[in-house]
CSV table of C-alpha atoms and ligand atoms in Angstrom, one decimal:
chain,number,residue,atom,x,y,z
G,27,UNK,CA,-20.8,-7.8,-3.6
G,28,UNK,CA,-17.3,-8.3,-4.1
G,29,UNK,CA,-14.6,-5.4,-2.7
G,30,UNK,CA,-10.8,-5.5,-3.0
G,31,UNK,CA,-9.5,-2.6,-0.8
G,32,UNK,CA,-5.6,-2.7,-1.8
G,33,UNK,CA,-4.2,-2.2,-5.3
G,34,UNK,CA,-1.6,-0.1,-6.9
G,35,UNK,CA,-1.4,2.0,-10.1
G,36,UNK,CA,1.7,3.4,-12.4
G,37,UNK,CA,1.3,6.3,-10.0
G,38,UNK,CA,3.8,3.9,-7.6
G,39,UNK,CA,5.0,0.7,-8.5
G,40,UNK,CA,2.3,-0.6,-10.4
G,41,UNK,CA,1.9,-1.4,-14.2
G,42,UNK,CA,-1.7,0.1,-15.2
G,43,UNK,CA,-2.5,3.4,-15.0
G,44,UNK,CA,-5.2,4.5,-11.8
G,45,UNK,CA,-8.0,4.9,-14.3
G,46,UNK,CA,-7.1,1.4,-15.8
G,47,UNK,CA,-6.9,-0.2,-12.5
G,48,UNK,CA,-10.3,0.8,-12.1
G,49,UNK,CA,-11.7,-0.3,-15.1
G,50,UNK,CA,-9.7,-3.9,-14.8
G,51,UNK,CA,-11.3,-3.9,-10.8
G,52,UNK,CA,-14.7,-3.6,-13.3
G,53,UNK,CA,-13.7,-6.1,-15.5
G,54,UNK,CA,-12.9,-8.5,-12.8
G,55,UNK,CA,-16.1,-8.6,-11.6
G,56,UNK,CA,-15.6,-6.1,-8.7
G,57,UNK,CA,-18.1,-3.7,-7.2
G,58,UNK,CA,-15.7,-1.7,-5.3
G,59,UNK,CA,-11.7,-0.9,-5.3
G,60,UNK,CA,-9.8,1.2,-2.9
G,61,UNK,CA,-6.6,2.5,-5.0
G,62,UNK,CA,-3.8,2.4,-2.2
G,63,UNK,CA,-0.6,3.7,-4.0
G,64,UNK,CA,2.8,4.0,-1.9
G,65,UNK,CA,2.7,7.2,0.1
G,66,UNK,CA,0.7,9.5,-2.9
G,67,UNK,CA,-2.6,10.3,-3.4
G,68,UNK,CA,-1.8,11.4,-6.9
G,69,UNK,CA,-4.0,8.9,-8.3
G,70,UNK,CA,-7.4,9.4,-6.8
G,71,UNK,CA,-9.1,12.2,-9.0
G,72,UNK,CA,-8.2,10.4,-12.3
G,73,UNK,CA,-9.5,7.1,-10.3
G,74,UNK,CA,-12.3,8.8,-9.0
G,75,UNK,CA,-13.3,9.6,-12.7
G,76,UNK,CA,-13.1,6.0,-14.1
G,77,UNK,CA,-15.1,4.7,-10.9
G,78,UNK,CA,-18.1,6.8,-11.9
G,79,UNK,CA,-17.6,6.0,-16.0
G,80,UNK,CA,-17.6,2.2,-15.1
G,81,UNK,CA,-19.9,2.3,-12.5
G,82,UNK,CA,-18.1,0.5,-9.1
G,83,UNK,CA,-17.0,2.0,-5.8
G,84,UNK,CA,-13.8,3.6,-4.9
G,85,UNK,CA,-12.2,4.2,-1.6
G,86,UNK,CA,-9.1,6.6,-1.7
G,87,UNK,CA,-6.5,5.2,-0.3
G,88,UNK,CA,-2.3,5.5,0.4
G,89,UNK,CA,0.2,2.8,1.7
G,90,UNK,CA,1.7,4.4,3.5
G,91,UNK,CA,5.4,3.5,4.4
G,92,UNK,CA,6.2,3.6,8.3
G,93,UNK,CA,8.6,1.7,11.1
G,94,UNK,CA,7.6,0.3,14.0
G,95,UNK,CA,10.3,-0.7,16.9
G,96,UNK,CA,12.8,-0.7,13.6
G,97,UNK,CA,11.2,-2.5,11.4
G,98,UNK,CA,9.3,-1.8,7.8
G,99,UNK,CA,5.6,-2.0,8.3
G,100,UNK,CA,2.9,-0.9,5.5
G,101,UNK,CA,-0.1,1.1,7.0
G,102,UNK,CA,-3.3,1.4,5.0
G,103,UNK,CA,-5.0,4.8,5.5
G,104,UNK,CA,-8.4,4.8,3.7
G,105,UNK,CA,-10.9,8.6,3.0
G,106,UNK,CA,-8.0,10.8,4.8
G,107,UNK,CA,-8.8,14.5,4.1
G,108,UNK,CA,-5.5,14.8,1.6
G,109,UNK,CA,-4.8,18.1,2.1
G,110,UNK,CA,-4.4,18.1,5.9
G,111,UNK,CA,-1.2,19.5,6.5
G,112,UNK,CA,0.2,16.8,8.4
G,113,UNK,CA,-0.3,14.3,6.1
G,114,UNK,CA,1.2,16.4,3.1
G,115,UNK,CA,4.0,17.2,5.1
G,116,UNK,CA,4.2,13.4,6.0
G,117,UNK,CA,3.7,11.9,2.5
G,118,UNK,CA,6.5,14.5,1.4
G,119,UNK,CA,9.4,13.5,4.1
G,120,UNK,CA,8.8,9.8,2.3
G,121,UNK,CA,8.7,10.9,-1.5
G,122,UNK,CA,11.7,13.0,-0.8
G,123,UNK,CA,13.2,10.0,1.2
G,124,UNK,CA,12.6,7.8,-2.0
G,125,UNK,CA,13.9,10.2,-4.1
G,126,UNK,CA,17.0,10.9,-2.1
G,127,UNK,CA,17.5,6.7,-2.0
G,128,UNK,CA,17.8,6.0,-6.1
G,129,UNK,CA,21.4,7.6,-6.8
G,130,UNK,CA,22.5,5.6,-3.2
G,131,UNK,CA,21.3,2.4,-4.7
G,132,UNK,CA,22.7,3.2,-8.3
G,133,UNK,CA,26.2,4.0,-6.5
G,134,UNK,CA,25.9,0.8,-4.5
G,135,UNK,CA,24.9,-1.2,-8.0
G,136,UNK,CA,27.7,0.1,-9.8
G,137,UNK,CA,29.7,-0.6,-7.1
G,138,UNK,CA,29.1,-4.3,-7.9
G,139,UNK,CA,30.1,-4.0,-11.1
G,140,UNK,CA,26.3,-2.8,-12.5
G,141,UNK,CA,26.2,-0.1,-14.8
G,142,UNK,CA,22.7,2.0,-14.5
G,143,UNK,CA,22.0,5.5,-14.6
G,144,UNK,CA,19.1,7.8,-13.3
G,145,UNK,CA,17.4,8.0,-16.9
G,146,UNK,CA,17.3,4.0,-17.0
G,147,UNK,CA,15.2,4.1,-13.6
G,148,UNK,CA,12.9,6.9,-15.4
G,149,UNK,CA,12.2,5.3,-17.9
G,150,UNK,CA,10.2,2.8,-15.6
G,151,UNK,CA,8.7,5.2,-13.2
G,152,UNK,CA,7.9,7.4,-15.9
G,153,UNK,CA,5.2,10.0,-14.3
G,154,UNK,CA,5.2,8.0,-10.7
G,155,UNK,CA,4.9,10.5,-7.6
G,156,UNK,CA,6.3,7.3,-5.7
G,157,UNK,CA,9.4,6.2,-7.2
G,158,UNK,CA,10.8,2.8,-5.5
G,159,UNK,CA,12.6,-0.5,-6.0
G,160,UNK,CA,10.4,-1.9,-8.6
G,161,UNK,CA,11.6,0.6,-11.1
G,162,UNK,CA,15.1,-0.1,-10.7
G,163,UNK,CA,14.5,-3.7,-10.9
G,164,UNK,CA,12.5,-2.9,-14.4
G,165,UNK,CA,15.7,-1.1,-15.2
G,166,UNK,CA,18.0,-4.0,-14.3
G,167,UNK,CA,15.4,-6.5,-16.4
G,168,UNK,CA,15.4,-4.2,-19.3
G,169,UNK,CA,19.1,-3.8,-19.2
G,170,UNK,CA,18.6,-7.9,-19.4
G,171,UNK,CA,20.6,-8.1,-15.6
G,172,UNK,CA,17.8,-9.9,-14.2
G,173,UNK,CA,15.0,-12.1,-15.8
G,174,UNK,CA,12.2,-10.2,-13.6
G,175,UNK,CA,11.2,-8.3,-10.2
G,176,UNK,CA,11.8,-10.9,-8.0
G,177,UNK,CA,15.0,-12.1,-9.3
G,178,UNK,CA,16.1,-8.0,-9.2
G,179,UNK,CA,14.8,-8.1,-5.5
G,180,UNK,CA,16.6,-11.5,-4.4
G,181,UNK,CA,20.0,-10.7,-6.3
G,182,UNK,CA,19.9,-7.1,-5.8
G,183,UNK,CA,17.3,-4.7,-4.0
G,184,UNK,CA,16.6,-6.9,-0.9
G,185,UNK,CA,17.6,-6.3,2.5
G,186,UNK,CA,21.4,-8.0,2.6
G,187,UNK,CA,22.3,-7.5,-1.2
G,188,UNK,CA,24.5,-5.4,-2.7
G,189,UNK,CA,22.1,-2.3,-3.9
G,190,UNK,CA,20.5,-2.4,-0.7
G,191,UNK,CA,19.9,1.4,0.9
G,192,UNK,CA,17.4,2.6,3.7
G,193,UNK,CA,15.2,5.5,3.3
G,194,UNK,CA,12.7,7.4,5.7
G,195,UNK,CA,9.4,6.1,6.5
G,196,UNK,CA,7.0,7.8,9.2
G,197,UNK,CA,7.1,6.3,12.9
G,198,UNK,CA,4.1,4.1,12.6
G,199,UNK,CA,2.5,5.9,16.1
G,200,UNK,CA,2.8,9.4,14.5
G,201,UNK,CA,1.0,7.9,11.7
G,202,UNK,CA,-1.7,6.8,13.1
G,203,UNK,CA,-2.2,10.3,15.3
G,204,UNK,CA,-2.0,12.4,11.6
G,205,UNK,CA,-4.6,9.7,10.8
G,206,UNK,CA,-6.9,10.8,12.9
G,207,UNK,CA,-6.4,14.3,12.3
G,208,UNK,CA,-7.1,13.9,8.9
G,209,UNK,CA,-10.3,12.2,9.5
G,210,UNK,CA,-9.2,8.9,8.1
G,211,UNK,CA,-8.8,5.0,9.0
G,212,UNK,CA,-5.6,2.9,9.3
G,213,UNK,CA,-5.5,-0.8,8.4
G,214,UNK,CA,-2.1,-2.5,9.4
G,215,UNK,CA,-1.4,-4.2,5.5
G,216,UNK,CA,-0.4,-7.6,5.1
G,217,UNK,CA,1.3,-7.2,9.0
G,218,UNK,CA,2.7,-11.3,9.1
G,219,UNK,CA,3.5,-11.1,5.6
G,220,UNK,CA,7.1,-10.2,4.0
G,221,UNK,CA,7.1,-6.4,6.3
G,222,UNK,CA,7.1,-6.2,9.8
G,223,UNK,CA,6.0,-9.8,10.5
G,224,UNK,CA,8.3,-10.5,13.8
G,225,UNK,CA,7.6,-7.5,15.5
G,226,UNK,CA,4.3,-6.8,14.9
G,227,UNK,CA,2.8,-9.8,17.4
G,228,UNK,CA,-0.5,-10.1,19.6
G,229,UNK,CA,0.4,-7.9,22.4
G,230,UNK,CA,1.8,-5.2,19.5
G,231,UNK,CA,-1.4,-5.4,17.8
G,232,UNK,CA,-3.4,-4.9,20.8
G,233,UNK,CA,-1.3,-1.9,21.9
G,234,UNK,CA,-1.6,-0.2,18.1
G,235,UNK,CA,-5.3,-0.9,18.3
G,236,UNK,CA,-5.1,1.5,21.5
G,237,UNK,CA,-3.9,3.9,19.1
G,238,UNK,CA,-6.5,4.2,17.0
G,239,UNK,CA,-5.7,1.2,14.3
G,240,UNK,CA,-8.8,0.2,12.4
G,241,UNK,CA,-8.5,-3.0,10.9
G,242,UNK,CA,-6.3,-5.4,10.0
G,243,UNK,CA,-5.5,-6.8,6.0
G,244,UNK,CA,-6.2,-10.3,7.2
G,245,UNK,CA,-6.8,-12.1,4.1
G,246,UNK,CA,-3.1,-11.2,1.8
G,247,UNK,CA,-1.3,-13.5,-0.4
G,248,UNK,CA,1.4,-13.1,2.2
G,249,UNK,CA,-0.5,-14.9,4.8
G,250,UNK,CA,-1.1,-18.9,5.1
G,251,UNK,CA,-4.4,-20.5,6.2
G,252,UNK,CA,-3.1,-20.6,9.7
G,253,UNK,CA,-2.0,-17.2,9.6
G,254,UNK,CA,-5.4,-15.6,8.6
G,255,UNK,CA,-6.7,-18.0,11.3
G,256,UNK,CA,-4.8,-16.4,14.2
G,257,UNK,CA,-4.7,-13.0,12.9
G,258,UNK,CA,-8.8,-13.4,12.5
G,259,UNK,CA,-9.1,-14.7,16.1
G,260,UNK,CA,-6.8,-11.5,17.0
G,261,UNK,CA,-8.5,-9.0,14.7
G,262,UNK,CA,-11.9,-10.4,16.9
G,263,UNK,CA,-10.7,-10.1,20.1
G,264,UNK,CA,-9.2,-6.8,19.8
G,265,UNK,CA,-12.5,-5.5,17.9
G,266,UNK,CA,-10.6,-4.7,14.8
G,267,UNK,CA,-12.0,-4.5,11.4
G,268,UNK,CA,-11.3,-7.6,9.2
G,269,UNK,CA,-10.4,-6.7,5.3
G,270,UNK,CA,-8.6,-9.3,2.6
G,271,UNK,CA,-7.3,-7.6,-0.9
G,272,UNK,CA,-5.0,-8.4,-3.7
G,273,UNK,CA,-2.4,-6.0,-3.1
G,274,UNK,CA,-2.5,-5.7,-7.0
G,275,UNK,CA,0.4,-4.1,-9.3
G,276,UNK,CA,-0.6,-5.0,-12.3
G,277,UNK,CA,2.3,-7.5,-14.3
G,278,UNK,CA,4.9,-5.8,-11.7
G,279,UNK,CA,3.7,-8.9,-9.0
G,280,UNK,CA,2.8,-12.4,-9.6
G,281,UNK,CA,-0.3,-14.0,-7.8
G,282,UNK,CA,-2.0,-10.5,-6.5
G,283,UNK,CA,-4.8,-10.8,-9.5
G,284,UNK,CA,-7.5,-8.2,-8.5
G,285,UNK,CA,-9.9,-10.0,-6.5
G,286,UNK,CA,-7.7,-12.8,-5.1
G,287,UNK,CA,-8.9,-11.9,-2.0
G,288,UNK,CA,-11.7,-9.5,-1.2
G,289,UNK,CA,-13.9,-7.7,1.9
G,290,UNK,CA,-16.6,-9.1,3.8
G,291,UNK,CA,-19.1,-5.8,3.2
G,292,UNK,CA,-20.0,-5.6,6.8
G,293,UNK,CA,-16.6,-5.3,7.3
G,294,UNK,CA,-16.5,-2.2,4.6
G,295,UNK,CA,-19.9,-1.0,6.2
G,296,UNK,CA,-17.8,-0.9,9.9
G,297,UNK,CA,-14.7,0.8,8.4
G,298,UNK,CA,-17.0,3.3,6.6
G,299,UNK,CA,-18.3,4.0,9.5
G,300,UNK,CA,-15.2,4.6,11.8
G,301,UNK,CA,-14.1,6.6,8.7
G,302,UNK,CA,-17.1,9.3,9.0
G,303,UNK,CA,-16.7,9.4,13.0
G,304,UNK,CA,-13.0,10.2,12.2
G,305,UNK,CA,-13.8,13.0,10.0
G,306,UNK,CA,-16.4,13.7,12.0
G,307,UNK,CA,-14.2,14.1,15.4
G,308,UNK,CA,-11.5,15.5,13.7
G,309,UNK,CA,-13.7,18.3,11.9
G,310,UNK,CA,-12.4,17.6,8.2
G,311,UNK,CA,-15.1,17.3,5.4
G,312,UNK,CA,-16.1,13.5,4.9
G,313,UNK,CA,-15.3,12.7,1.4
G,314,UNK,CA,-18.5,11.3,-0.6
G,315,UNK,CA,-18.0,7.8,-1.1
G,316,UNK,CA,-20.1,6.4,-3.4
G,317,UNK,CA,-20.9,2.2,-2.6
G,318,UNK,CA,-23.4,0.1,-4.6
G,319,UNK,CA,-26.0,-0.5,-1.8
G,320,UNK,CA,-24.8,-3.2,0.8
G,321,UNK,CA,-27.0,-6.3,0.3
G,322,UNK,CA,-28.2,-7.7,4.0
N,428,AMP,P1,10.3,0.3,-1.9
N,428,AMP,O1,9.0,0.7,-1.3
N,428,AMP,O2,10.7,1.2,-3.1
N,428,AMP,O3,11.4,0.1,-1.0
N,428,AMP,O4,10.0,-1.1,-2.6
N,428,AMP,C1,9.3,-2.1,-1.9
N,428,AMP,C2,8.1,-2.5,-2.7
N,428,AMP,O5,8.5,-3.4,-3.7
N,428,AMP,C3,7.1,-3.4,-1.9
N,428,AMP,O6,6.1,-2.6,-1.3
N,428,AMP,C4,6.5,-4.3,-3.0
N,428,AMP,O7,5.4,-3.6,-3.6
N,428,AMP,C5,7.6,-4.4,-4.0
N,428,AMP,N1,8.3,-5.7,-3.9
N,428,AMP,C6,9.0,-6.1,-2.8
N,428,AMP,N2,9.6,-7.3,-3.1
N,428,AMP,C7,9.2,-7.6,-4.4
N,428,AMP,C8,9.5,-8.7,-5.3
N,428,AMP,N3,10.2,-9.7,-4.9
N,428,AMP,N4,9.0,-8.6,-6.5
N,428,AMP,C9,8.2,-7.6,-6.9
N,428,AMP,N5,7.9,-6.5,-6.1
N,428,AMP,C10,8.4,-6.5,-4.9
N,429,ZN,ZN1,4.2,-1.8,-4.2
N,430,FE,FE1,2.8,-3.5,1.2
N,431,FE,FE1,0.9,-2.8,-1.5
């Protein structure tokens, strides 16, 4: 039983579209895939579809972009009803944010000397709900700027460089309150990796699991050996839920191959769980998820 329970389609910043994500999660050898784009859930009825050709379990997911005490932390929220109002309105004051960010960061570009317009950064995002950084470092490779993402982020798009611009993200507390009003789960992703890393420590952790955090995304390409360690011994004490993906975008990110890191399935069977008694609490419908049976 092999589960990956954080990838990304062209629906964000990813390279595949959800349906292809779902058949590659097949492919791979995978019996179940959570689809976790950035701060949609656009993607979920054409993933839901592919799941059930192909045969494997999907969890509905969103990244969803939030700060904690001023920094940028990713929060996984996994089988939220999506049309709770909260949420939509939520998911919306980020897509707008995004949206509202691109011409900042194209004036900021240009004003080091970089010529790019809004159709260049279309052209990447295409159809995406989310659109994000990624797509204006595909526009800077294509313009042939950079040589890929990463160089776009270091020279460019990163914190510090010159097309560096904020944008919104939701206060990581009132996220996790909508979260349980939408009947859902929240898994802190990757929290010692690249995001949020210094601030999110021991105590922090302990305090968001008062909150109502789930689970942590212990096992991330972001974390060492030693990391995973502590964060385990953490996750343990705390009672948290213990989940390892890929954090898959397709050919937009090096080294996040879909199964690189997976789920224990008791560790799926304890955040299904929470998930129906959050639905259950909250009085929203519990979306079917369909699992191959658990082996025990
Ligand atoms: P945004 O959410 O638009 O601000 O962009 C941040 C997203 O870009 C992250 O969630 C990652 O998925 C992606 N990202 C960050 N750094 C890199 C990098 N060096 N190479 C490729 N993708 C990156
Ligand atoms: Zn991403
Ligand atoms: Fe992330
Ligand atoms: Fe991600």
């Amino acid at each position: 039983m092999r589960i990956d329970l954080h990838t990304h389609s062209d629906v964000s910043d990813g390279t595949t579209s959800p349906a292809q994500v779902v058949a590659d999660a097949a492919q791979a050898g995978l019996d179940v895939v959570a689809l976790t784009d950035h701060d949609t859930t656009a993607g979920w009825d054409e993933a839901e579809r592919a799941a059930a050709d192909v045969g494997i379990g999907l969890i509905r997911g969103i990244e969803v972009s939030c700060t904690y005490l001023g920094r940028s932390v990713h929060l996984l929220v996994y089988l939220p009803d999506p049309t709770y109002p909260p949420l939509v309105e939520a998911l919306q004051r980020v897509l707008d944010g995004r949206d509202q960010r691109t011409p900042r960061i194209l004036a900021a570009l240009r004003e080091a000397g970089i010529d790019l317009d809004e159709a260049d950064v279309a052209r990447e995002s295409r159809s995406a709900a989310a659109v994000g950084r990624p797509h204006i470092a595909d526009a800077l490779v294509r313009r042939g700027v950079v040589a890929d993402r990463d160089e776009a982020f270091d020279r460019y798009l990163s914190a510090g460089r010159p097309g560096y611009i904020q944008r919104y993200a939701v206060p990581l507390e009132e996220m996790l309150a909508i979260v349980a009003g939408a009947g859902g789960v929240a898994v802190l992703a990757h929290p010692w990796g690249r995001y949020g890393g210094s601030v999110l420590d021991a105590d922090a952790l302990a305090a968001l699991a008062g909150q109502g955090l789930a689970g942590l995304e212990v096992d991330h390409q972001d974390h060492d050996p030693r990391r995973r360690a502590s964060l385990r011994r953490i996750a343990g004490d705390l009672g948290l839920v213990v989940t390892g993906s890929s954090d898959y975008h397709g050919t937009g990110k090096s080294g996040h191959d879909l199964g690189c890191n997976t789920t224990d399935p008791a560790e799926l069977e304890r955040l299904l769980a929470l998930a129906a008694e959050s639905a259950r609490r909250a009085g929203r419908r519990t979306p079917e998820v369909w699992i191959p049976r658990i082996p025990r």
